[in-house]
Coordinates of C-alpha atoms in Angstrom, one line a residue:
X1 CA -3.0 -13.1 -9.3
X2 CA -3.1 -15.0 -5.8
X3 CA -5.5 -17.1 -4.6
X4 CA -5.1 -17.0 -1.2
X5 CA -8.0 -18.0 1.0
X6 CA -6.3 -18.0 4.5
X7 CA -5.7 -15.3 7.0
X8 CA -2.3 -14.3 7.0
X9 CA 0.6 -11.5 8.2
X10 CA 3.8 -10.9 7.1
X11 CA 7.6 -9.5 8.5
X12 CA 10.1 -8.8 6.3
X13 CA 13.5 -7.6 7.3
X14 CA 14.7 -4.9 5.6
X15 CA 17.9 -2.4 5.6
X16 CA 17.0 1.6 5.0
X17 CA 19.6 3.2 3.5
X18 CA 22.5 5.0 5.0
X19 CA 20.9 8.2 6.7
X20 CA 17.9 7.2 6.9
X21 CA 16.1 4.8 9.3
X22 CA 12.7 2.6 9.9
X23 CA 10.7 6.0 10.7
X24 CA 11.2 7.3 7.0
X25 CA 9.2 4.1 6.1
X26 CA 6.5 4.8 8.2
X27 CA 6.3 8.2 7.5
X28 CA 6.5 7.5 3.7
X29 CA 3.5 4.6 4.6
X30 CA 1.3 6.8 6.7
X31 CA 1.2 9.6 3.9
X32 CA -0.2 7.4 1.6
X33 CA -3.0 6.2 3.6
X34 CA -3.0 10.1 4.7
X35 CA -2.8 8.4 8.6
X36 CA -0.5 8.9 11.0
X37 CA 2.6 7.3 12.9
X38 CA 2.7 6.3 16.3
X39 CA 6.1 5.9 18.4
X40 CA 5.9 2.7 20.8
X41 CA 8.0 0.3 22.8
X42 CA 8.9 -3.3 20.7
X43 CA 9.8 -5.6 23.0
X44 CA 12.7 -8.0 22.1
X45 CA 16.0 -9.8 23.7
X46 CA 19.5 -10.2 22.7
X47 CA 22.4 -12.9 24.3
X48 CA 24.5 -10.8 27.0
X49 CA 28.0 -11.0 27.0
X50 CA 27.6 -10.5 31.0
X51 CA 28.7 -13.1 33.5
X52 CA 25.5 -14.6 35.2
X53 CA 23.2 -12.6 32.9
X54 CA 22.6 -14.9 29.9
X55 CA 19.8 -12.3 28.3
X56 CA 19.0 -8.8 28.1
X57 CA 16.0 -7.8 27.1
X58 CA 15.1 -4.5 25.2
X59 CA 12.5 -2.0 24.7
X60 CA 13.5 -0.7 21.5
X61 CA 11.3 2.5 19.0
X62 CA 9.3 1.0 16.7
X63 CA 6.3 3.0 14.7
X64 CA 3.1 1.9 14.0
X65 CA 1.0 3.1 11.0
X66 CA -2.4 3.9 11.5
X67 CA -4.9 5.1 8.2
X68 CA -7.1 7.9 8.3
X69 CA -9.9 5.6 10.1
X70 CA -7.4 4.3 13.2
X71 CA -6.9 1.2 11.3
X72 CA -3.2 -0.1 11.5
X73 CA -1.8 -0.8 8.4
X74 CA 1.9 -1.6 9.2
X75 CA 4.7 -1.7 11.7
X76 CA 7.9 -0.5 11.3
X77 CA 10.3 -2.4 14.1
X78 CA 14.0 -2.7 15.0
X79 CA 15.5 -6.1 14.6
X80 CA 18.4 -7.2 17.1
X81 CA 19.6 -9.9 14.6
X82 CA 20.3 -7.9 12.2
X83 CA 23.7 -6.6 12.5
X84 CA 27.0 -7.5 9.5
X85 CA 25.3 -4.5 7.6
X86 CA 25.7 -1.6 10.6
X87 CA 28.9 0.4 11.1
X88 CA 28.7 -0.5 15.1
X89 CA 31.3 3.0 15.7
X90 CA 29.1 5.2 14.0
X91 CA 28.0 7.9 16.7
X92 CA 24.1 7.4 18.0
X93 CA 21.4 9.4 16.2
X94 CA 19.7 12.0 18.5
X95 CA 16.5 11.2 20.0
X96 CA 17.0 7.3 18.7
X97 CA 17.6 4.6 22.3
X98 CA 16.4 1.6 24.1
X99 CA 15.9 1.1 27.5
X100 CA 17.6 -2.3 28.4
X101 CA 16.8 -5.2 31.6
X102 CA 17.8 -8.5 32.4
X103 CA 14.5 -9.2 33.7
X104 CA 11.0 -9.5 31.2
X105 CA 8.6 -8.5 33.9
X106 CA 10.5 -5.7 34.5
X107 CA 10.3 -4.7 30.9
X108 CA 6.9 -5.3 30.5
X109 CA 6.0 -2.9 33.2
X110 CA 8.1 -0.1 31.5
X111 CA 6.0 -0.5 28.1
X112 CA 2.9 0.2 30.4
X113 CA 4.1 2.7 32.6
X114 CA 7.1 4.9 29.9
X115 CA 5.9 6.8 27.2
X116 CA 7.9 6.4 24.1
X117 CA 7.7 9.6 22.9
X118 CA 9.7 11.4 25.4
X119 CA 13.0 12.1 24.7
X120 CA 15.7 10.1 26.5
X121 CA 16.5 12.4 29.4
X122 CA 12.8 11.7 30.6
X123 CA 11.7 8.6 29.8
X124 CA 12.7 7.0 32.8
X125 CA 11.2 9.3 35.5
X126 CA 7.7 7.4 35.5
X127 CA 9.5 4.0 36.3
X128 CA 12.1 6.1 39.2
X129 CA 8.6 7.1 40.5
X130 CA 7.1 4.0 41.0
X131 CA 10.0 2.9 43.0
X132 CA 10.7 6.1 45.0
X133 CA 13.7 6.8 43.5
X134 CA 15.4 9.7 41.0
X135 CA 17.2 8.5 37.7
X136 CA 20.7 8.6 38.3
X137 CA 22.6 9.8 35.0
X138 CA 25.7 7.9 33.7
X139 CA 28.5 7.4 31.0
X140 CA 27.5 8.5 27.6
X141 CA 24.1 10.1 28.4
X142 CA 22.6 7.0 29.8
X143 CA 20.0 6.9 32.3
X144 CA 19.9 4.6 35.0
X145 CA 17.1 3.1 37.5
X146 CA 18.1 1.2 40.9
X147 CA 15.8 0.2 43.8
X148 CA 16.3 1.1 47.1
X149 CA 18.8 -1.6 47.6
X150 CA 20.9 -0.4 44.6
X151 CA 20.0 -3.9 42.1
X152 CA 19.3 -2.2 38.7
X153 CA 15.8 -2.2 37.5
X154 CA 16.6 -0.5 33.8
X155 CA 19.0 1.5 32.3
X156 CA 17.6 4.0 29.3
X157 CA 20.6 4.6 26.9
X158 CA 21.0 6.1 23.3
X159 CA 21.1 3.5 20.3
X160 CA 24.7 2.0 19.5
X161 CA 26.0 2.5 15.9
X162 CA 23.1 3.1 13.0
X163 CA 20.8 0.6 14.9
X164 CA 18.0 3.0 13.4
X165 CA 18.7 1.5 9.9
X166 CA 17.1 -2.2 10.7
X167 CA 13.3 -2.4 9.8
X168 CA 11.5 -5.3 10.1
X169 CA 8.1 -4.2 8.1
X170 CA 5.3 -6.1 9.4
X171 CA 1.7 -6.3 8.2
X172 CA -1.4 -6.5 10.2
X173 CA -3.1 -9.7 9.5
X174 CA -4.5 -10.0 6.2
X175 CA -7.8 -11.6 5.4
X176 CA -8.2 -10.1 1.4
X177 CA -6.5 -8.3 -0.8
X178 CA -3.1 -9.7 0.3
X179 CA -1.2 -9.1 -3.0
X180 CA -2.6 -5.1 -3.5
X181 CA -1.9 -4.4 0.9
X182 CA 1.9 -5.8 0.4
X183 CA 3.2 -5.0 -2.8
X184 CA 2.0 -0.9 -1.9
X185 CA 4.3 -1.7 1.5
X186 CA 7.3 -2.7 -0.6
X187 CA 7.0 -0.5 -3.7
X188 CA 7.1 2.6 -1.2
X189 CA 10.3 0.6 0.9
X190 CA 12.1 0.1 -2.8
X191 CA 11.5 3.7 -3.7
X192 CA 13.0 4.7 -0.4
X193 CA 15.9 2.1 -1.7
X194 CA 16.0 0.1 1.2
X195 CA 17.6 -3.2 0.6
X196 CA 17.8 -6.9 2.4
X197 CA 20.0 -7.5 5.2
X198 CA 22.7 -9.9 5.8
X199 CA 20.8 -11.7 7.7
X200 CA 17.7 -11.3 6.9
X201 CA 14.7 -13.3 6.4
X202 CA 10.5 -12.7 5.6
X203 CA 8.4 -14.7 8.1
X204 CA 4.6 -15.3 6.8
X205 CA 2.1 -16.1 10.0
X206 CA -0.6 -18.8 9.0
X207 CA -4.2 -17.9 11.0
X208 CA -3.6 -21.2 12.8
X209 CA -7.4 -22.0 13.8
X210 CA -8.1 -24.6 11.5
X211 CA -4.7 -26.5 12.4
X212 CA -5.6 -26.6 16.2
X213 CA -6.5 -30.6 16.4
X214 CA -3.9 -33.2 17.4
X215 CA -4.8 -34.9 14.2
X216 CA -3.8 -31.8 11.6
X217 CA -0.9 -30.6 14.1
X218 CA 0.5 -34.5 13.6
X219 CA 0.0 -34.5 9.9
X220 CA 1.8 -31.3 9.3
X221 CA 4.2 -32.1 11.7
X222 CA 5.2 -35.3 9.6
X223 CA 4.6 -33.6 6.3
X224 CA 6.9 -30.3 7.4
X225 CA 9.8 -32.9 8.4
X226 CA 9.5 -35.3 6.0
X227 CA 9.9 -32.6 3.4
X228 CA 12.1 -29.6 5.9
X229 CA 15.5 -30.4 3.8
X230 CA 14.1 -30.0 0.6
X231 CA 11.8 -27.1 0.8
X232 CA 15.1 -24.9 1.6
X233 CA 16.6 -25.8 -1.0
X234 CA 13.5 -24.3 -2.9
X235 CA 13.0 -21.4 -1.0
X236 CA 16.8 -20.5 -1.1
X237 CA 17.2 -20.0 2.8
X238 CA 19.7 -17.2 3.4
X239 CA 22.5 -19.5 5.2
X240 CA 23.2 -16.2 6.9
X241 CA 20.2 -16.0 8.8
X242 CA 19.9 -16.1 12.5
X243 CA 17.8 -18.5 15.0
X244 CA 16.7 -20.9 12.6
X245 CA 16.7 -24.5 13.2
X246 CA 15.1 -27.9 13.2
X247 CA 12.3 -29.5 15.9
X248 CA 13.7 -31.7 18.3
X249 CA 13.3 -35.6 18.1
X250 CA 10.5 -35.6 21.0
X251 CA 8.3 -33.7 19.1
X252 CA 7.8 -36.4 16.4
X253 CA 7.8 -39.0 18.7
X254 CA 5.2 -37.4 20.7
X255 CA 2.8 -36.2 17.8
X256 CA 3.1 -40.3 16.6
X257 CA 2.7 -42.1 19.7
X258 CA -0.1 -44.2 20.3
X259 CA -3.4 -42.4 21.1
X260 CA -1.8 -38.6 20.5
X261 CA -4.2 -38.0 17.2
X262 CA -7.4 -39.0 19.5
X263 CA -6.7 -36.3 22.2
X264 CA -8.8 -33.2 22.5
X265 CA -6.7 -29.9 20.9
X266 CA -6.6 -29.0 24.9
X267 CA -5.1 -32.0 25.5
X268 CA -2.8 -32.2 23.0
X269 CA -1.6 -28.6 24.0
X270 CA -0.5 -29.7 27.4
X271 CA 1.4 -32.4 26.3
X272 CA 3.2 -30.0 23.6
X273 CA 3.9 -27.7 26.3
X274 CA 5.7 -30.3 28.1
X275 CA 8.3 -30.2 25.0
X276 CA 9.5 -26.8 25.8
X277 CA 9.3 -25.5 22.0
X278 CA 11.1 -22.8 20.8
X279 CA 10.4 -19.9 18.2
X280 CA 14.1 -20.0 17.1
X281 CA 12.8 -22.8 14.3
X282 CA 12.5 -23.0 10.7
X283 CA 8.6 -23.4 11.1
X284 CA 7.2 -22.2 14.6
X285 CA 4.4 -23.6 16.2
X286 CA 4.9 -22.1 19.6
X287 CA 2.0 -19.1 19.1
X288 CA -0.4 -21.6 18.6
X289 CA 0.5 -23.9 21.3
X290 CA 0.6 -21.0 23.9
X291 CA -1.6 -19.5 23.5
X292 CA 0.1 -16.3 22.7
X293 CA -1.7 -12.9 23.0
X294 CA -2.8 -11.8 19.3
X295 CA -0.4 -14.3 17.6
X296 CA -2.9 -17.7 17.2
X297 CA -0.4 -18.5 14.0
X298 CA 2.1 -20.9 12.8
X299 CA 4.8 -18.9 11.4
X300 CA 7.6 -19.4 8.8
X301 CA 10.3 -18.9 9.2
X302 CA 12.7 -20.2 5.6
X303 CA 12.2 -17.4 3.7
X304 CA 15.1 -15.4 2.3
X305 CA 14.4 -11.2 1.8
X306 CA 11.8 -11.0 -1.1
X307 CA 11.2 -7.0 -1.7
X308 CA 8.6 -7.7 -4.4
X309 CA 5.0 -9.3 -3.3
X310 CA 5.1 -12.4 -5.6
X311 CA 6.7 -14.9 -4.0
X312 CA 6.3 -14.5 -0.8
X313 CA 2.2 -14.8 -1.9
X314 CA 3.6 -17.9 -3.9
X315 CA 4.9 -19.3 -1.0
X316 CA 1.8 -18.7 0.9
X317 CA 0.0 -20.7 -1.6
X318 CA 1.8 -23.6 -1.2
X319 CA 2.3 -23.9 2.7
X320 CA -2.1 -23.1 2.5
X321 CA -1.8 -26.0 0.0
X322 CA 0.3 -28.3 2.4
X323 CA -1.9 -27.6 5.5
X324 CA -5.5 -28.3 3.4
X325 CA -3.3 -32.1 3.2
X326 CA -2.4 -31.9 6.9
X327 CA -6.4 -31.0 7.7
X328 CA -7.8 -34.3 5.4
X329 CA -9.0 -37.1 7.5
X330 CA -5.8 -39.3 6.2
X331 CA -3.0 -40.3 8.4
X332 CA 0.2 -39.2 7.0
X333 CA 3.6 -40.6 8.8
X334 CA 7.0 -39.6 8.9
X335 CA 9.3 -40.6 6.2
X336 CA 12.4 -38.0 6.2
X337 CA 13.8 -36.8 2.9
X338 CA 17.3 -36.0 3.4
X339 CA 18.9 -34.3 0.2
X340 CA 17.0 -32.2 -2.8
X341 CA 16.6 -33.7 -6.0
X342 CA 14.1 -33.0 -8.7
X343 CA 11.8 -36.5 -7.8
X344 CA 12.1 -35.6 -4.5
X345 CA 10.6 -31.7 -4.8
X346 CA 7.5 -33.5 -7.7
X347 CA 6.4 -35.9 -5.3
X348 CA 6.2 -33.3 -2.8
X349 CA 4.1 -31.1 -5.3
X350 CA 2.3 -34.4 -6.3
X351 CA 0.5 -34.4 -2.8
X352 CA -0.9 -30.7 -3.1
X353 CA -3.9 -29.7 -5.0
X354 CA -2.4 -27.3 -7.1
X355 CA -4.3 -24.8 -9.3
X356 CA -2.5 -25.2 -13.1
X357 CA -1.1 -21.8 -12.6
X358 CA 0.6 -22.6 -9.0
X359 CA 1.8 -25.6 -10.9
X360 CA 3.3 -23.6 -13.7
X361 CA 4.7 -21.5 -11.4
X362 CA 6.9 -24.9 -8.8
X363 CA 7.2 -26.5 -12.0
X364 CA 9.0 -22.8 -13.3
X365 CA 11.3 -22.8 -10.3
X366 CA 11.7 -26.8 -10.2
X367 CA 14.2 -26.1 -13.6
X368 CA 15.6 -23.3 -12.4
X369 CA 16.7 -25.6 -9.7
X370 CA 17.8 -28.2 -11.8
X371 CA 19.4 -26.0 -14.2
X372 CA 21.7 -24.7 -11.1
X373 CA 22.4 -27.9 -9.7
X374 CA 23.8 -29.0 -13.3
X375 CA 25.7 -25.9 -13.5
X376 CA 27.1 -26.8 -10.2
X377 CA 27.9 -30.4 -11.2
X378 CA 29.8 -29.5 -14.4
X379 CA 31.7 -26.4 -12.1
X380 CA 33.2 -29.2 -10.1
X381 CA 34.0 -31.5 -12.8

């Protein structure tokens, strides 16, 4: 059983099996909850191989679960990073594509204005509309939109090979029940025999409204960094995964200069701004700092594919643990840990309130880890 008295969400990225796709996920979801599925645009961006166009920036299908009382229960979403598994010649699926811009705003106003359950060969006649033009049709069924003076606005085209097959499953946020609400997501995704990626990762999003004072966000700063190298290790971090990576210097020289822990949270917030922080990090504060529509979270980012509920909850545990340390009235500095060792992971355990059965459990995978490591000693000798 979890103890987990924190608001929290989840995303894991997952691989459907050959032939089927993210929308046999949802459907499987919704008929439990006897809801229904709803088609939308999710927003995400890619690196372009164009010269002078350094992103392009998709509207891909995803599906979002609703119950039988409107409630949503899960997303199922495409994930761009996720990509060694997919045969890339495999011919498009009918009815399955993205509309693609190099501009956001552009993009944005296409989620508004595009319904996303019209097939292909329509979808783009709203946006042609708004800028007096008709959808010109191009190689391989695509469907383009100019403006007067011919610069592209979007071009609507079918998905490339099995792009249908990525699913990141993603969980409203959870305030009870967390264990019951995602291990019913995952038992239906294993009996559908959908696998973990490559590349893939889970994320867990922290509420982070208690966390939103310069004094907590420097603690668990410090704490995070001090302790970064060693905790993946412990959570096994797939070395495969994509846009991970540490803080940059200024941060913790910013969160420990003079007078940053007596600044108001607004305060603080405008100075963090300043740094420019990215989401493409092993823990992401950006939401929080941004004030990001629906997100107010500090999200994880470590975690390898988990397709039972148990440790990912586990893991929650512990990262609620480390920020309840982060939130006490102590100052706690920096003092970076470089390389796993057993000390090193019990003196990090040694600063949490534990319960004796979260303890069991660390102390469980702390000689696992040490068992591994001497295996790997006495491989080399």
């Amino acid at each position: 059983m979890s103890s987990i008295d924190w608001r929290i969400g989840v995303e894991i990225e997952l691989l459907a099996p050959s032939g089927k796709s993210r929308f046999d996920l949802a459907n499987a979801i919704s008929s439990h909850y006897q809801g229904r599925v709803q088609r939308y645009f999710h927003p995400q961006s890619e690196p372009s191989l164009v010269p002078g166009t350094p992103i392009f920036h998709n509207l891909t299908l995803g599906f979002e679960v609703l119950d039988a009382r409107q409630h949503r229960v899960a997303q199922c979403v495409d994930d761009l990073t996720l990509q060694a598994d997919l045969n890339r010649h495999a011919p498009p699926k009918a009815g399955w594509y993205r509309v693609v811009s190099d501009d956001e705003r552009l993009l944005r106003l296409i989620k508004q204005q595009a319904d996303a359950t019209l097939p292909l060969e329509q979808v783009m006649n709203p946006i042609a509309k708004l800028f007096g033009m008709t959808p010109e049709l191009g190689a391989g069924g695509m469907i383009r939109v100019n403006d007067e003076s011919g610069a592209s606005i979007a071009i609507a085209a079918p998905l490339p090979g099995e792009r249908e097959r990525p699913c990141e499953l993603i969980t409203p946020p959870m305030e009870n029940d967390h264990k019951q609400k995602l291990e019913l997501l995952l038992n239906l995704a294993r009996q559908l025999q959908f696998t973990a990626p490559v590349e893939g990762a889970t994320h867990i999003h922290f509420d982070a409204t208690a966390l939103q004072s310069a004094h907590a966000m420097a603690n668990l700063i410090n704490l995070y960094s001090t302790y970064s190298e060693i905790l993946k290790v412990v959570m096994n971090t797939n070395p495969h995964c994509r846009r991970l990576g540490t803080w940059p210097e200024s941060l913790l020289e910013l969160v420990n200069s003079p007078g940053f822990r007596n600044l108001s949270w607004e305060e603080a917030r405008e100075q963090l701004k300043t740094l420019k922080l990215t989401k493409y990090c092993d823990l992401n504060i950006g939401n929080c700092i941004y004030a990001i529509v629906d997100k107010n979270t500090i999200e994880l980012r470590i975690l390898p594919v988990w397709l039972d509920s148990e440790p990912i909850l586990a893991v929650a545990e512990l990262f609620i643990a480390l920020f309840k340390v982060a939130l006490a009235p102590a100052v706690i500095g920096f003092s970076p840990v470089q390389k796993y060792s057993a000390e090193a992971f019990g003196d990090f355990l040694q600063i949490l309130s534990l319960s004796e059965r979260q303890s069991a459990r660390w102390k469980k995978t702390l000689n696992a880890l040490n068992n591994r490591t001497l295996d790997q000693n006495h491989a080399t000798l």
